[in-house]
XYZ file of C-alpha atoms in Angstrom:
458
model
C 81.660 135.997 125.209
C 81.157 132.377 124.145
C 83.653 132.822 121.288
C 86.287 134.101 123.716
C 85.669 131.169 126.072
C 86.032 128.663 123.225
C 89.315 130.308 122.164
C 90.695 130.107 125.733
C 89.675 126.451 126.051
C 91.377 125.638 122.756
C 94.612 127.231 123.965
C 94.497 125.286 127.257
C 93.816 121.966 125.482
C 96.582 122.678 123.014
C 99.091 123.283 125.828
C 98.061 120.058 127.553
C 98.513 118.120 124.294
C 101.994 119.540 123.805
C 103.052 118.834 127.399
C 101.679 115.308 127.465
C 103.485 114.436 124.241
C 106.857 115.747 125.420
C 109.658 113.216 125.601
C 112.543 114.961 127.302
C 115.835 113.731 125.846
C 119.394 114.970 125.527
C 120.236 112.605 122.675
C 120.643 115.448 120.159
C 122.411 117.722 122.615
C 124.964 119.843 120.734
C 124.095 118.605 117.229
C 122.530 121.940 116.257
C 125.746 123.889 116.770
C 127.868 121.915 114.285
C 128.894 123.909 111.175
C 126.731 123.188 108.081
C 128.385 120.634 105.810
C 130.743 119.398 108.505
C 131.664 115.761 107.741
C 131.819 114.873 111.447
C 128.374 113.770 112.643
C 127.030 113.028 116.092
C 125.360 109.622 116.454
C 123.323 107.937 119.143
C 123.057 104.174 119.767
C 121.473 102.003 122.405
C 123.205 98.689 123.073
C 121.027 95.956 124.535
C 123.267 92.924 123.943
C 124.328 92.571 127.572
C 124.812 89.299 129.448
C 123.772 89.670 133.095
C 122.935 87.391 135.985
C 122.599 87.472 139.779
C 125.810 86.308 141.461
C 126.878 85.494 144.997
C 128.613 88.460 146.602
C 132.268 88.226 147.471
C 133.206 88.495 151.184
C 134.206 92.084 151.948
C 136.919 93.395 154.234
C 134.915 94.216 157.354
C 137.664 94.688 159.948
C 139.031 98.060 161.087
C 140.473 99.916 158.095
C 139.049 103.452 158.220
C 140.158 104.396 161.758
C 137.045 106.503 162.181
C 135.366 106.991 165.573
C 132.010 107.327 163.786
C 132.310 104.142 161.726
C 129.118 102.058 161.743
C 128.671 98.290 161.986
C 125.537 96.198 161.504
C 124.014 94.119 164.282
C 120.800 92.103 163.976
C 118.865 90.166 161.333
C 116.338 90.734 158.546
C 114.100 88.157 156.894
C 111.673 88.261 153.970
C 110.493 86.179 151.021
C 112.852 87.913 148.578
C 116.238 87.702 150.301
C 115.579 85.024 152.898
C 117.522 85.501 156.117
C 120.446 87.915 156.540
C 122.294 88.230 159.843
C 125.026 90.533 161.129
C 127.118 90.074 164.263
C 130.185 91.828 165.679
C 133.499 90.653 167.106
C 135.491 93.291 168.978
C 138.396 93.756 171.325
C 138.423 96.272 174.169
C 141.376 98.257 175.489
C 143.102 98.354 178.815
C 142.211 101.330 181.026
C 144.414 103.931 182.627
C 141.454 104.606 184.946
C 141.988 101.287 186.687
C 144.489 101.400 189.563
C 145.817 97.908 190.216
C 145.853 96.946 193.903
C 144.928 94.134 196.302
C 141.520 93.492 197.867
C 139.595 94.113 194.650
C 135.824 94.298 194.884
C 133.796 94.636 191.687
C 130.417 96.230 192.259
C 129.341 96.031 188.605
C 130.688 95.331 185.123
C 128.646 96.820 182.266
C 129.128 96.887 178.491
C 127.408 99.926 176.953
C 126.658 99.887 173.206
C 125.792 103.062 171.291
C 123.273 102.532 168.468
C 123.276 105.102 165.691
C 119.942 103.950 164.229
C 117.780 100.953 163.326
C 116.388 99.503 160.086
C 113.502 97.066 159.679
C 110.551 96.527 162.004
C 111.521 99.187 164.534
C 108.256 98.745 166.444
C 109.478 95.407 167.769
C 112.133 94.549 170.364
C 115.634 93.230 169.786
C 117.497 90.840 172.096
C 121.253 91.447 172.458
C 123.585 88.577 173.389
C 127.120 89.070 174.682
C 129.770 86.318 174.680
C 133.448 86.182 175.600
C 135.626 85.798 172.498
C 138.464 83.294 172.923
C 140.791 83.895 169.970
C 143.453 86.598 169.749
C 142.798 89.308 167.166
C 145.347 91.776 165.813
C 145.089 95.301 164.453
C 148.017 95.674 162.046
C 148.800 95.554 158.333
C 149.497 91.817 158.481
C 145.970 90.925 159.562
C 142.858 91.531 157.470
C 139.490 90.069 158.412
C 136.540 89.498 156.075
C 132.783 89.508 156.467
C 132.666 85.693 156.285
C 135.017 85.372 159.279
C 134.335 82.039 160.993
C 133.418 82.540 164.644
C 132.345 78.987 165.419
C 134.489 77.528 168.194
C 136.090 80.913 168.929
C 133.787 82.111 171.701
C 132.422 80.770 174.943
C 128.811 79.709 174.209
C 127.715 80.598 177.748
C 126.442 84.199 177.504
C 128.077 86.905 179.592
C 124.893 88.954 179.370
C 121.587 89.151 177.563
C 119.188 92.081 177.333
C 116.055 92.868 175.312
C 115.873 96.440 174.047
C 113.272 98.706 172.496
C 114.848 100.341 169.416
C 115.516 104.058 169.625
C 117.888 105.876 167.289
C 120.891 107.394 169.041
C 120.330 105.483 172.282
C 122.833 103.680 174.544
C 122.024 100.223 175.902
C 123.679 98.642 178.950
C 124.497 94.954 179.264
C 125.189 93.994 182.880
C 127.775 91.189 183.066
C 127.054 88.858 185.960
C 128.998 85.863 184.670
C 131.259 84.986 187.599
C 133.894 83.218 185.516
C 134.478 86.394 183.502
C 134.476 88.580 186.621
C 136.995 86.225 188.223
C 139.412 86.900 185.358
C 139.720 90.460 186.677
C 139.983 89.189 190.245
C 142.877 86.902 189.280
C 145.026 89.840 188.080
C 143.758 92.513 190.437
C 147.169 93.815 191.517
C 149.276 92.746 188.496
C 150.086 96.048 186.843
C 151.610 94.428 183.735
C 148.154 93.489 182.407
C 146.891 97.053 182.651
C 149.976 98.845 181.356
C 150.653 96.633 178.324
C 147.968 96.621 175.643
C 149.389 93.450 174.092
C 149.446 91.490 177.361
C 145.946 92.724 178.173
C 144.546 91.550 174.812
C 146.305 88.200 175.122
C 144.361 87.738 178.353
C 141.054 89.388 177.388
C 140.517 88.464 173.722
C 137.342 90.486 173.386
C 133.593 90.090 172.857
C 131.290 88.416 170.360
C 127.938 90.245 170.065
C 124.775 88.974 168.359
C 121.205 90.252 168.161
C 117.958 88.317 167.737
C 114.863 90.170 166.503
C 111.511 89.377 168.055
C 109.722 90.331 164.816
C 109.492 87.854 161.915
C 110.492 90.685 159.560
C 113.558 91.386 161.662
C 115.521 94.452 162.594
C 119.130 95.526 162.187
C 120.796 98.193 164.283
C 123.828 100.200 163.238
C 126.228 100.538 166.134
C 129.279 102.757 166.641
C 131.837 100.532 168.381
C 134.567 103.207 168.392
C 132.327 105.861 169.913
C 133.349 107.024 173.370
C 129.837 105.994 174.407
C 130.549 102.336 173.609
C 132.710 100.918 176.398
C 133.080 98.407 179.216
C 132.711 100.115 182.609
C 133.852 98.633 185.893
C 132.690 100.045 189.213
C 135.277 98.815 191.682
C 137.080 99.307 194.963
C 140.495 98.092 196.113
C 143.338 99.264 198.318
C 144.027 102.130 195.924
C 140.546 103.573 196.458
C 140.380 103.292 200.246
C 139.932 106.570 202.139
C 140.688 106.484 205.901
C 138.079 109.097 206.779
C 135.145 107.070 205.389
C 133.464 104.110 207.001
C 132.466 102.546 203.650
C 134.693 101.490 200.758
C 135.217 104.216 198.229
C 134.261 103.003 194.733
C 135.814 104.269 191.505
C 135.041 103.784 187.817
C 137.342 102.375 185.133
C 136.351 102.641 181.460
C 137.709 100.090 178.981
C 137.139 101.678 175.577
C 136.891 100.285 172.047
C 138.698 102.881 169.967
C 139.562 102.909 166.263
C 143.341 102.785 166.722
C 143.878 99.969 169.239
C 140.858 97.665 169.065
C 140.244 95.346 166.161
C 136.590 94.806 165.290
C 134.932 92.651 162.632
C 131.441 92.716 161.162
C 130.331 89.161 160.328
C 127.555 88.585 157.731
C 125.555 85.426 157.065
C 122.957 84.860 154.335
C 120.482 82.037 153.832
C 118.548 82.168 150.548
C 116.849 78.793 151.044
C 113.308 78.693 149.658
C 113.609 82.022 147.805
C 113.428 82.738 144.085
C 117.012 83.976 144.226
C 118.230 80.523 145.256
C 116.940 79.205 141.900
C 118.839 81.706 139.727
C 121.921 82.474 141.835
C 125.202 82.105 139.877
C 123.325 80.709 136.865
C 124.815 82.381 133.788
C 122.177 80.799 131.562
C 119.244 81.974 133.659
C 116.395 83.564 131.715
C 115.111 85.424 134.750
C 113.518 88.812 134.027
C 115.151 90.132 137.214
C 118.583 90.868 138.635
C 119.332 91.703 142.260
C 121.857 93.606 144.362
C 122.099 93.423 148.151
C 124.244 94.994 150.835
C 126.110 93.074 153.559
C 128.251 91.372 150.859
C 125.049 89.688 149.662
C 124.116 89.136 146.016
C 125.434 91.234 143.115
C 124.668 91.543 139.419
C 127.493 90.454 137.104
C 127.391 91.576 133.469
C 129.347 91.960 130.236
C 128.738 93.426 126.754
C 128.498 90.621 124.213
C 128.729 92.709 121.027
C 130.507 95.814 122.233
C 133.803 95.071 120.509
C 132.013 94.228 117.277
C 130.179 97.532 117.480
C 133.400 99.399 118.197
C 135.159 97.800 115.233
C 132.561 99.090 112.758
C 134.012 102.546 112.427
C 136.713 104.732 113.949
C 134.850 106.803 116.495
C 135.145 109.019 119.559
C 132.713 108.515 122.415
C 131.077 111.702 123.637
C 129.122 110.016 126.435
C 128.164 106.522 127.543
C 125.410 105.964 130.084
C 124.783 102.540 131.583
C 121.196 102.234 132.828
C 119.544 99.793 135.227
C 115.797 100.177 135.670
C 114.121 99.335 138.982
C 111.192 96.938 138.948
C 108.091 98.910 140.102
C 107.241 98.436 143.768
C 103.802 96.989 142.992
C 105.581 94.100 141.246
C 108.794 93.878 143.265
C 107.279 94.216 146.721
C 110.054 96.659 147.624
C 109.064 100.200 148.548
C 110.962 102.814 146.575
C 111.952 104.506 149.829
C 113.654 101.269 150.932
C 115.891 101.000 147.856
C 119.634 101.623 148.287
C 120.365 105.271 147.585
C 123.382 104.469 145.411
C 124.785 101.478 143.568
C 128.338 101.103 142.287
C 129.749 99.260 139.291
C 133.335 98.006 138.987
C 135.494 96.132 136.516
C 136.431 92.515 137.269
C 140.071 92.016 136.297
C 141.760 88.825 135.084
C 142.926 87.953 138.601
C 139.265 88.220 139.726
C 139.900 91.407 141.714
C 137.669 94.487 141.423
C 138.770 97.847 140.064
C 136.734 101.092 140.095
C 135.512 102.309 136.708
C 137.951 104.744 135.058
C 135.408 107.590 135.078
C 134.928 107.214 138.826
C 138.674 107.359 139.486
C 139.146 110.469 137.335
C 136.194 112.339 138.864
C 137.124 111.317 142.416
C 140.742 112.403 141.923
C 139.590 115.895 140.934
C 136.935 116.254 143.627
C 137.200 113.553 146.331
C 135.018 115.461 148.804
C 131.962 114.884 146.623
C 132.701 111.162 146.239
C 132.574 111.348 142.434
C 128.886 112.234 142.357
C 128.994 112.999 138.609
C 129.800 109.337 137.995
C 126.196 108.599 138.973
C 124.745 105.399 140.352
C 122.135 107.226 142.432
C 118.502 106.199 142.694
C 116.787 108.563 140.288
C 113.071 109.122 139.760
C 112.067 109.431 136.124
C 108.841 109.749 134.148
C 108.254 109.377 130.418
C 105.463 111.942 130.330
C 103.184 114.185 132.305
C 100.629 111.459 133.045
C 102.965 108.441 133.220
C 103.788 106.478 136.340
C 107.090 107.425 137.938
C 109.871 104.916 137.401
C 113.295 104.683 139.010
C 116.702 104.019 137.526
C 120.356 103.827 138.456
C 122.516 105.569 135.808
C 126.295 105.454 135.438
C 128.346 107.867 133.299
C 131.107 105.715 131.794
C 132.256 107.553 128.644
C 135.942 107.631 129.605
C 135.972 103.956 130.494
C 134.432 102.852 127.185
C 136.703 105.178 125.237
C 139.677 103.529 126.933
C 138.256 100.138 125.885
C 137.914 101.457 122.334
C 141.506 102.676 122.382
C 142.725 99.283 123.601
C 143.904 100.612 126.956
C 141.369 98.439 128.781
C 140.374 95.019 127.500
C 138.362 93.779 130.471
C 134.713 93.232 129.572
C 133.437 91.891 132.879
C 131.631 94.053 135.429
C 129.969 93.814 138.838
C 127.079 95.880 140.233
C 126.954 96.305 144.015
C 125.341 98.380 146.756
C 127.698 101.335 147.190
C 127.670 101.403 151.006
C 127.041 97.691 151.429
C 129.144 97.389 154.588
C 126.624 99.463 156.514
C 123.535 99.045 154.351
C 121.530 95.780 154.407
C 119.017 96.997 151.819
C 118.583 95.542 148.333
C 117.151 96.354 144.911
C 115.293 94.340 142.269
C 116.190 95.367 138.715
C 115.043 94.461 135.220
C 117.539 92.056 133.702
C 118.857 91.775 130.136
C 115.919 89.615 128.987
C 114.743 90.876 125.529
C 111.114 90.688 126.666
C 111.779 93.389 129.261
C 110.782 96.770 127.802
C 113.216 98.534 130.157
C 116.052 96.045 130.214
C 119.684 96.857 130.990
C 121.113 99.104 128.282
C 124.071 101.252 127.323
C 123.245 104.572 125.660
C 126.161 105.998 123.653
C 126.589 109.383 121.957
C 129.622 109.371 119.647
C 131.371 110.926 116.654
C 132.318 108.953 113.546
C 135.696 109.919 112.149
């Protein structure tokens, strides 16, 4: 009985030893099926010679370009010791209304702007104060006008608020802002029976330029809401009466409702981002190519990016004629106990692009090819997703962002692409304020940025 027990224990311990020593790798994938004596061999290299640094993000196009009724925009502010202060505000037009019947003797019972919030990020247990201002500059929604996330609003709105309301965050909720500013109400009174303002969208928007909306968190950590300005739930509603609504059989005035919408086809809207990195570690390394920081950063809202290039890639390519089987670019995430960033708060996907000679960005060749063949999946096989990994059965879980770039590096090898300058960004940065802290290219980093290549020598 004891002999049998010892034999079973030995088997169990042996299995544990095998499992704990496993190092799952696909480096030799396919090498065992090559014909014996074949003079074409499969090789594997890891390239560490990569120059990388944290760089200021370029302003992004944040005006209406998608024409989607479900498009999100950021509104609010976040603040912490890593990224400092990041704020998002919104400038938007609103449309004329066919509901409004122009006539004399106008009486406005109420004027309310309703904003639909999709969800909230940050300290959602705290309140958020919304501020509404009248915008005073004409905006346009056409191919000749593009607006960026650094759009300057100073001097383009009336600093006297039209309305202010403090809200308790709730995903999917609508919040009303009652406008009691008499000067703004009087603008409707002044054109009460002039039908030209309500039948011509252009004349209407020349007169009512739109709104500027900001949000101030009560919490020191901050909170950002994601609003849907083109939703049918987001609109300016007027409860009014005039000669067109009078009914002889009633003693009281008969009130009607007119809804002035903010749709995706007629109303321009701009998301404005502001960042202040004062007093943060990032402010010391930002745009410093010679920085020896062990970290690199990426941030949404057109915040910071990581810029990188391969210092010895061409030299490596020139060693032998070769064909690249696969090339995987890997960025490792700094563990949350060191970074202070919870894994669940990391951006779900990052994106890397080539920086061309004219300083414009171009998607990586692999991404374009995969997307062209299956656009509905958004080129998921290209990678860039937050991925949990572990070196062994009893090792701490680590996270990486991996990019499959074999076609792009093969095109560099073939001379079709000579650009060796890349940018790493948050993939959905226009609607995602989150950020990630990554190990940089510093040689002392055991999990520094690297390019893993499987190739054939010819």
